[in-house]
Short mmCIF file of C-alpha atoms and ligand atoms in Angstrom, two decimals:
data_model
loop_
_atom_site.label_atom_id
_atom_site.label_comp_id
_atom_site.label_asym_id
_atom_site.label_seq_id
_atom_site.Cartn_x
_atom_site.Cartn_y
_atom_site.Cartn_z
CA UNK A 144 9.84 -122.78 53.59
CA UNK A 145 8.92 -119.25 55.65
CA UNK A 146 12.31 -118.18 56.80
CA UNK A 147 10.59 -117.66 60.69
CA UNK A 148 10.29 -122.44 60.07
CA UNK A 149 13.82 -122.19 58.99
CA UNK A 150 14.61 -120.22 62.27
CA UNK A 151 13.29 -122.62 63.88
CA UNK A 152 14.45 -125.13 62.86
CA UNK A 153 18.28 -124.57 62.44
CA UNK A 154 19.10 -121.40 65.44
CA UNK A 155 19.15 -122.28 69.30
CA UNK A 156 15.84 -120.81 70.70
CA UNK A 157 17.43 -118.24 72.91
CA UNK A 158 16.25 -115.35 70.86
CA UNK A 159 12.69 -117.51 70.37
CA UNK A 160 11.70 -117.04 66.98
CA UNK A 161 11.29 -113.16 65.55
CA UNK A 162 8.36 -112.16 63.86
CA UNK A 163 10.02 -110.86 60.72
CA UNK A 164 13.11 -111.40 58.34
CA UNK A 165 14.72 -107.80 57.08
CA UNK A 166 16.28 -107.71 54.15
CA UNK A 167 17.26 -103.83 53.34
CA UNK A 168 18.11 -100.96 55.35
CA UNK A 169 18.61 -97.35 54.04
CA UNK A 170 19.26 -94.45 57.76
CA UNK A 171 16.68 -95.09 59.60
CA UNK A 172 13.94 -97.25 57.49
CA UNK A 173 14.08 -100.95 56.78
CA UNK A 174 12.04 -102.95 54.81
CA UNK A 175 11.19 -106.88 55.03
CA UNK A 176 10.84 -110.10 53.56
CA UNK A 177 7.07 -109.19 51.65
CA UNK A 178 8.41 -105.58 50.77
CA UNK A 179 6.48 -103.93 54.17
CA UNK A 180 8.82 -100.79 55.35
CA UNK A 181 8.94 -99.41 58.85
CA UNK A 182 10.43 -96.96 60.45
CA UNK A 183 12.77 -97.76 62.77
CA UNK A 184 13.42 -96.44 66.07
CA UNK A 185 14.30 -99.20 68.09
CA UNK A 186 18.04 -98.93 65.37
CA UNK A 187 19.73 -102.41 66.43
CA UNK A 188 18.81 -101.52 69.79
CA UNK A 189 20.89 -98.66 70.41
CA UNK A 190 24.08 -99.74 67.79
CA UNK A 191 23.37 -98.34 64.06
CA UNK A 192 24.43 -94.95 64.90
CA UNK A 193 24.62 -93.28 61.49
CA UNK A 194 20.91 -96.17 60.33
CA UNK A 195 21.08 -98.79 57.88
CA UNK A 196 23.70 -98.25 54.69
CA UNK A 197 24.97 -95.02 55.06
CA UNK A 198 27.22 -93.92 52.45
CA UNK A 199 30.05 -92.66 55.22
CA UNK A 200 30.22 -96.69 56.72
CA UNK A 201 29.76 -98.39 53.52
CA UNK A 202 32.47 -96.17 51.71
CA UNK A 203 35.24 -97.05 54.43
CA UNK A 204 33.96 -100.16 54.83
CA UNK A 205 34.70 -101.00 51.13
CA UNK A 206 38.30 -99.45 51.18
CA UNK A 207 39.47 -100.70 54.79
CA UNK A 208 38.39 -104.40 53.27
CA UNK A 209 39.95 -103.58 49.72
CA UNK A 210 42.96 -103.09 51.32
CA UNK A 211 43.81 -104.55 54.23
CA UNK A 212 41.12 -106.31 56.05
CA UNK A 213 42.12 -109.24 59.36
CA UNK A 214 45.89 -108.62 60.66
CA UNK A 215 45.78 -110.09 64.33
CA UNK A 216 46.66 -107.91 66.62
CA UNK A 217 50.59 -108.88 66.28
CA UNK A 218 50.60 -106.32 63.80
CA UNK A 219 49.29 -102.86 63.93
CA UNK A 220 47.53 -100.75 61.32
CA UNK A 221 46.41 -97.42 60.58
CA UNK A 222 42.44 -97.27 61.77
CA UNK A 223 42.90 -99.01 65.16
CA UNK A 224 45.33 -96.18 66.28
CA UNK A 225 43.73 -93.37 64.45
CA UNK A 226 40.32 -94.43 66.67
CA UNK A 227 42.14 -95.78 70.25
CA UNK A 228 43.38 -91.54 69.46
CA UNK A 229 40.14 -90.65 69.19
CA UNK A 230 38.60 -92.27 71.94
CA UNK A 231 41.41 -90.76 73.60
CA UNK A 232 40.40 -87.40 72.77
CA UNK A 233 36.77 -88.07 73.85
CA UNK A 234 38.10 -88.97 77.23
CA UNK A 235 40.47 -85.18 77.59
CA UNK A 236 43.54 -87.19 79.02
CA UNK A 237 45.62 -88.11 77.67
CA UNK A 238 46.61 -90.78 80.57
CA UNK A 239 43.70 -92.89 78.57
CA UNK A 240 44.47 -96.24 77.11
CA UNK A 241 42.18 -98.17 75.04
CA UNK A 242 42.05 -101.54 74.43
CA UNK A 243 39.65 -102.41 71.80
CA UNK A 244 37.65 -105.59 71.47
CA UNK A 245 33.97 -106.81 70.43
CA UNK A 246 31.22 -106.69 72.01
CA UNK A 247 29.87 -104.94 74.77
CA UNK A 248 29.80 -108.32 77.43
CA UNK A 249 33.55 -108.73 76.63
CA UNK A 250 34.76 -104.74 77.20
CA UNK A 251 33.23 -105.68 80.42
CA UNK A 252 35.03 -108.41 81.08
CA UNK A 253 38.20 -106.83 80.57
CA UNK A 254 37.10 -104.09 83.48
CA UNK A 255 37.43 -107.22 84.76
CA UNK A 256 40.27 -108.31 84.83
CA UNK A 257 42.35 -104.88 85.02
CA UNK A 258 40.28 -104.42 88.14
CA UNK A 259 41.73 -107.63 89.53
CA UNK A 260 45.50 -105.83 89.22
CA UNK A 261 44.89 -103.51 91.49
CA UNK A 262 45.18 -107.13 93.55
CA UNK A 263 41.73 -106.78 94.64
CA UNK A 264 38.79 -109.24 94.09
CA UNK A 265 34.97 -107.74 95.09
CA UNK A 266 32.90 -105.78 92.59
CA UNK A 267 29.94 -103.99 93.75
CA UNK A 268 26.72 -103.84 90.64
CA UNK A 269 23.21 -101.55 90.37
CA UNK A 270 20.52 -104.32 91.35
CA UNK A 271 18.58 -103.82 87.70
CA UNK A 272 21.80 -103.55 85.45
CA UNK A 273 23.02 -105.07 82.08
CA UNK A 274 26.54 -106.18 81.30
CA UNK A 275 25.77 -109.07 79.16
CA UNK A 276 25.96 -112.38 78.46
CA UNK A 277 29.08 -113.17 78.79
CA UNK A 278 29.81 -115.36 82.60
CA UNK A 279 32.03 -112.49 84.51
CA UNK A 280 29.51 -109.64 82.87
CA UNK A 281 26.07 -111.92 83.82
CA UNK A 282 28.09 -111.82 86.98
CA UNK A 283 27.86 -108.27 87.75
CA UNK A 284 24.74 -108.23 85.69
CA UNK A 285 21.48 -106.73 88.34
CA UNK A 286 19.47 -109.54 87.23
CA UNK A 287 18.55 -112.28 89.26
CA UNK A 288 16.70 -114.63 86.21
CA UNK A 289 19.20 -113.92 84.34
CA UNK A 290 22.30 -114.76 86.25
CA UNK A 291 20.14 -118.23 87.97
CA UNK A 292 20.37 -120.76 85.11
CA UNK A 293 24.12 -120.42 84.84
CA UNK A 294 25.16 -120.40 89.21
CA UNK A 295 27.78 -120.75 89.92
CA UNK A 296 29.43 -118.08 88.90
CA UNK A 297 31.99 -115.03 89.62
CA UNK A 298 31.65 -115.07 93.40
CA UNK A 299 32.17 -111.42 95.38
CA UNK A 300 29.41 -109.09 93.79
CA UNK A 301 27.53 -106.81 95.64
CA UNK A 302 23.76 -106.34 94.10
CA UNK A 303 22.91 -102.94 95.41
CA UNK A 304 19.80 -100.93 93.72
CA UNK A 305 20.52 -98.08 92.07
CA UNK A 306 20.74 -94.44 93.09
CA UNK A 307 20.65 -95.78 96.75
CA UNK A 308 24.08 -93.58 98.27
CA UNK A 309 23.81 -94.91 101.53
CA UNK A 310 23.69 -98.27 99.77
CA UNK A 311 26.75 -97.91 97.70
CA UNK A 312 28.99 -96.46 100.41
CA UNK A 313 27.34 -99.32 103.18
CA UNK A 314 28.63 -101.68 99.73
CA UNK A 315 31.44 -100.18 99.04
CA UNK A 316 35.08 -101.22 101.52
CA UNK A 317 38.21 -101.55 100.88
CA UNK A 318 38.29 -104.79 99.53
CA UNK A 319 36.34 -103.86 96.55
CA UNK A 320 38.14 -103.71 93.15
CA UNK A 321 35.19 -102.01 91.12
CA UNK A 322 32.27 -100.66 91.08
CA UNK A 323 30.09 -100.15 87.53
CA UNK A 324 27.48 -98.83 86.71
CA UNK A 325 25.61 -97.68 84.19
CA UNK A 326 25.25 -94.25 82.67
CA UNK A 327 21.47 -94.58 82.92
CA UNK A 328 19.74 -97.57 82.41
CA UNK A 329 19.61 -98.72 78.75
CA UNK A 330 18.38 -102.90 79.48
CA UNK A 331 15.88 -101.65 82.72
CA UNK A 332 14.19 -99.63 81.24
CA UNK A 333 15.53 -96.75 80.92
CA UNK A 334 16.60 -95.91 84.18
CA UNK A 335 18.36 -92.33 84.85
CA UNK A 336 19.15 -91.77 88.44
CA UNK A 337 19.19 -88.31 91.07
CA UNK A 338 21.50 -86.57 89.75
CA UNK A 339 24.64 -85.73 90.88
CA UNK A 340 24.55 -89.85 92.17
CA UNK A 341 27.48 -90.97 89.70
CA UNK A 342 29.97 -87.71 90.84
CA UNK A 343 29.05 -88.34 94.80
CA UNK A 344 29.53 -92.45 93.55
CA UNK A 345 33.10 -91.07 92.27
CA UNK A 346 34.17 -89.77 96.02
CA UNK A 347 33.03 -93.03 97.41
CA UNK A 348 35.46 -94.88 95.49
CA UNK A 349 38.08 -92.16 96.09
CA UNK A 350 37.00 -92.56 99.77
CA UNK A 351 37.98 -96.46 99.62
CA UNK A 352 40.40 -96.48 96.41
CA UNK A 353 38.18 -98.50 94.52
CA UNK A 354 37.92 -98.21 90.55
CA UNK A 355 34.31 -96.46 88.76
CA UNK A 356 33.68 -97.86 86.12
CA UNK A 357 31.37 -96.87 83.77
CA UNK A 358 29.20 -99.08 81.66
CA UNK A 359 28.04 -96.48 77.73
CA UNK A 360 27.65 -99.28 75.78
CA UNK A 361 24.09 -98.50 75.29
CA UNK A 362 24.41 -94.80 76.63
CA UNK A 363 27.96 -94.29 74.63
CA UNK A 364 28.86 -93.16 71.44
CA UNK A 365 26.53 -90.01 71.55
CA UNK A 366 23.04 -91.07 72.07
CA UNK A 367 23.01 -88.61 74.31
CA UNK A 368 23.29 -85.41 73.54
CA UNK A 369 26.53 -86.10 75.80
CA UNK A 370 30.15 -88.53 74.51
CA UNK A 371 29.29 -91.08 76.83
CA UNK A 372 26.28 -90.33 78.87
CA UNK A 373 28.14 -89.28 82.27
CA UNK A 374 29.43 -85.53 81.28
CA UNK A 375 26.91 -83.86 82.88
CA UNK A 376 28.19 -85.24 86.56
CA UNK A 377 31.37 -83.66 86.11
CA UNK A 378 33.49 -87.50 86.39
CA UNK A 379 36.56 -88.77 85.41
CA UNK A 380 35.71 -92.04 85.48
CA UNK A 381 38.23 -94.83 85.76
CA UNK A 382 36.79 -96.93 83.60
CA UNK A 383 35.10 -96.55 80.63
CA UNK A 384 33.41 -99.02 77.63
CA UNK A 385 31.95 -99.26 75.46
CA UNK A 386 30.01 -101.35 71.78
CA UNK A 387 26.89 -100.83 70.66
CA UNK A 388 27.57 -97.29 68.23
CA UNK A 389 30.81 -97.56 67.91
CA UNK A 390 31.78 -100.02 64.63
CA UNK A 391 28.53 -97.81 63.34
CA UNK A 392 26.78 -101.43 62.69
CA UNK A 393 29.74 -103.81 62.67
CA UNK A 394 30.48 -105.81 65.65
CA UNK A 395 32.92 -103.45 68.16
CA UNK A 396 33.64 -102.87 71.96
CA UNK A 397 36.50 -100.73 73.62
CA UNK A 398 37.85 -101.24 77.16
CA UNK A 399 39.47 -96.89 78.21
CA UNK A 400 41.67 -96.89 81.07
CA UNK A 401 42.34 -93.67 82.33
CA UNK A 402 43.93 -91.90 84.94
CA UNK A 403 48.00 -92.97 86.47
CA UNK A 404 46.45 -94.46 88.82
CA UNK A 405 44.06 -97.04 87.05
CA UNK A 406 45.88 -100.36 86.28
CA UNK A 407 47.62 -100.95 82.65
CA UNK A 408 47.66 -104.82 81.17
CA UNK A 409 51.25 -105.78 80.38
CA UNK A 410 52.04 -107.60 77.19
CA UNK A 411 50.34 -111.89 77.43
CA UNK A 412 47.51 -110.40 79.94
CA UNK A 413 44.21 -110.47 77.65
CA UNK A 414 43.02 -109.95 73.89
CA UNK A 415 40.96 -111.15 70.95
CA UNK A 416 41.29 -111.72 67.38
CA UNK A 417 39.07 -109.48 66.12
CA UNK A 418 39.20 -107.32 68.41
CA UNK A 419 39.53 -103.64 67.23
CA UNK A 420 40.26 -105.60 63.34
CA UNK A 421 40.79 -102.84 60.56
CA UNK A 422 37.27 -102.69 58.85
CA UNK A 423 35.20 -102.09 62.57
CA UNK A 424 37.72 -99.68 63.26
CA UNK A 425 37.31 -97.94 59.43
CA UNK A 426 33.93 -97.85 60.29
CA UNK A 427 33.64 -97.04 63.93
CA UNK A 428 36.51 -93.89 62.36
CA UNK A 429 33.62 -92.83 60.36
CA UNK A 430 31.22 -92.79 62.37
CA UNK A 431 33.17 -90.65 64.47
CA UNK A 432 33.83 -87.98 61.81
CA UNK A 433 30.15 -88.12 60.75
CA UNK A 434 28.98 -87.07 63.56
CA UNK A 435 31.84 -83.95 64.46
CA UNK A 436 31.38 -82.92 61.60
CA UNK A 437 27.66 -82.90 61.72
CA UNK A 438 27.24 -81.22 64.63
CA UNK A 439 25.32 -83.90 65.76
CA UNK A 440 25.26 -84.34 69.12
CA UNK A 441 23.46 -81.05 69.66
CA UNK A 442 20.72 -82.30 67.94
CA UNK A 443 20.59 -85.63 69.77
CA UNK A 444 20.04 -83.69 72.30
CA UNK A 445 16.98 -81.23 70.79
CA UNK A 446 15.60 -84.38 68.42
CA UNK A 447 15.08 -85.79 72.40
CA UNK A 448 13.41 -82.76 73.96
CA UNK A 449 10.66 -82.67 71.01
CA UNK A 450 9.84 -86.21 71.55
CA UNK A 451 10.07 -85.24 75.44
CA UNK A 452 7.01 -83.05 74.41
CA UNK A 453 5.71 -84.64 72.17
CA UNK A 454 5.16 -88.47 73.71
CA UNK A 455 3.64 -86.60 77.15
CA UNK A 456 0.85 -85.08 76.04
CA UNK A 457 -0.36 -88.52 74.67
CA UNK A 458 -3.78 -90.09 76.60
CA UNK A 459 -1.86 -93.50 78.34
CA UNK A 460 2.12 -92.19 78.33
CA UNK A 461 3.07 -91.40 82.55
CA UNK A 462 6.31 -89.92 81.54
CA UNK A 463 9.40 -89.80 79.08
CA UNK A 464 12.07 -90.81 81.07
CA UNK A 465 16.25 -90.33 79.80
CA UNK A 466 18.65 -89.11 77.68
CA UNK A 467 19.09 -87.44 73.56
CA UNK A 468 17.32 -90.14 71.96
CA UNK A 469 17.90 -93.06 74.48
CA UNK A 470 14.39 -92.60 75.79
CA UNK A 471 11.88 -94.58 77.83
CA UNK A 472 7.79 -94.22 77.06
CA UNK A 473 6.76 -94.84 80.58
CA UNK A 474 2.99 -96.03 80.11
CA UNK A 475 0.11 -95.34 82.96
CA UNK A 476 -0.73 -99.82 82.31
CA UNK A 477 1.30 -102.68 81.78
CA UNK A 478 0.39 -102.63 77.93
CA UNK A 479 4.17 -102.29 76.14
CA UNK A 480 4.87 -105.94 75.03
CA UNK A 481 1.91 -105.43 73.01
CA UNK A 482 2.60 -102.52 72.29
CA UNK A 483 5.62 -103.22 70.74
CA UNK A 484 3.81 -105.71 68.82
CA UNK A 485 1.35 -102.86 67.34
CA UNK A 486 3.56 -100.44 65.86
CA UNK A 487 5.61 -103.29 64.65
CA UNK A 488 2.11 -104.11 62.35
CA UNK A 489 1.84 -99.91 61.67
CA UNK A 490 4.55 -100.25 59.96
CA UNK A 491 7.52 -99.19 63.55
CA UNK A 492 10.37 -100.72 65.33
CA UNK A 493 10.65 -100.69 68.28
CA UNK A 494 10.96 -102.28 71.85
CA UNK A 495 9.97 -103.07 74.98
CA UNK A 496 12.43 -103.35 77.90
CA UNK A 497 9.64 -104.27 80.26
CA UNK A 498 6.06 -104.20 80.73
CA UNK A 499 5.13 -101.04 81.41
CA UNK A 500 8.64 -99.28 79.60
CA UNK A 501 8.78 -98.34 75.98
CA UNK A 502 13.20 -97.67 74.98
CA UNK A 503 13.36 -95.41 71.65
CA UNK A 504 17.49 -95.73 70.38
CA UNK A 505 16.65 -94.70 67.16
CA UNK A 506 19.96 -93.96 64.74
CA UNK A 507 21.29 -90.08 65.42
CA UNK A 508 21.23 -88.43 61.62
CA UNK A 509 16.85 -89.20 61.87
CA UNK A 510 15.39 -86.25 60.48
CA UNK A 511 12.57 -83.51 62.04
CA UNK A 512 9.60 -85.45 59.96
CA UNK A 513 10.96 -88.66 60.81
CA UNK A 514 10.76 -87.59 64.33
CA UNK A 515 7.29 -86.56 63.03
CA UNK A 516 6.87 -89.66 61.27
CA UNK A 517 7.35 -91.47 64.63
CA UNK A 518 4.18 -89.76 66.94
CA UNK A 519 1.97 -90.55 64.22
CA UNK A 520 2.47 -93.86 64.98
CA UNK A 521 3.48 -94.49 68.74
CA UNK A 522 0.08 -91.77 69.31
CA UNK A 523 -2.05 -94.40 66.83
CA UNK A 524 -0.39 -97.47 68.60
CA UNK A 525 -1.72 -96.90 71.43
CA UNK A 526 -4.76 -95.37 70.64
CA UNK A 527 -5.79 -98.95 68.93
CA UNK A 528 -4.25 -100.47 72.20
CA UNK A 529 -6.26 -98.55 74.56
CA UNK A 530 -9.43 -98.05 73.08
CA UNK A 531 -9.31 -102.23 71.18
C1 PLP B 637 25.11 -101.36 79.19
C2 PLP B 637 24.45 -102.08 78.25
N1 PLP B 637 26.34 -102.90 78.76
C3 PLP B 637 27.32 -104.07 77.72
C4 PLP B 637 25.92 -104.90 77.20
C5 PLP B 637 25.84 -106.20 76.36
O1 PLP B 637 26.51 -105.82 74.88
P1 PLP B 637 26.45 -107.13 74.20
O2 PLP B 637 25.61 -106.83 73.83
O3 PLP B 637 27.54 -106.27 72.77
O4 PLP B 637 27.79 -108.59 74.48
C6 PLP B 637 24.41 -104.15 76.96
C7 PLP B 637 23.75 -104.98 75.92
O5 PLP B 637 22.60 -104.65 75.63
C8 PLP B 637 24.56 -102.77 77.66
O6 PLP B 637 23.45 -102.26 77.39
#
């Protein structure tokens, strides 16, 4: 039986049945069960920050699993503490405190829970925003279609248009516990807020005493050419959530509180069996060290500029939005689904978060020749879709 048929017979249908089965990956390339090679410009949806089978990750994980694997959070381990210190350094703030979990949704659940310790319960989030599929994270996800079948969800959540400061001013009050926004809305089609928006939101939150959380799950770990994706706004959020790229391809999430006034968990108030396990933390340490050692942030920014310039020349492309290696290619017509399928058949992985936008989020180690190969296959696929 083909893998697809076996999937259909054994798995829940929440993802639909995937069209291809991948069996091997190396850097920015993957191969399917028939031996066909693909250029991977989706990177496990912005997750495989150093690509597939990166030697630094393979070594860190192999060494760690042979030494000490799961121990529970009743005991300390050095990979976890080392990673927490590194993340603290990235925030440039010694008051930062880290809670490790396994995913983006869990990081946002932790943010919701910790915001309740302020004594307030209301939350303001953005329409179009995506924060995960667990019940709390879904309650703050601004995409009605995803929420409706599971209602009633958490009460007290207001959704406002992303980028609209007037709406933010009207929504935030002295009852607001938390305002949560993505630095760039990834799942909504790589929507970038106006310059200065996050800075003004910071001020609105300060004026009302609300906590400001940035969900950097998709923008984090250098993907935008900055560590978290909000630094160019010159702000310090009270809470930062991370996952995806954090574990270098292994499951790992983090909720970081910053500043003395942000509430803190007391012993027993929150936890996770696997969260911050030694193996995922070892992978994350290796990924972070490699990004620093190879100065990848600058390379990511340069790669983004190169791609924007090349892609915006193509007939059928309206604009390219995003930063670094999180880009949304906005098409002139609603052919994104068809284009993603065509690209796959032409040996290129990418995805269509909506009908008019293609998203790419390749590994940060992508080379110039791979960027050029991407432009070539993308351009061919687009012209095949547009010209029949
Ligand atoms: C911004 C953002 N937050 C949260 C999540 C949820 O992450 P996870 O799927 O690891 O729960 C995602 C996933 O796409 C995301 O893009």
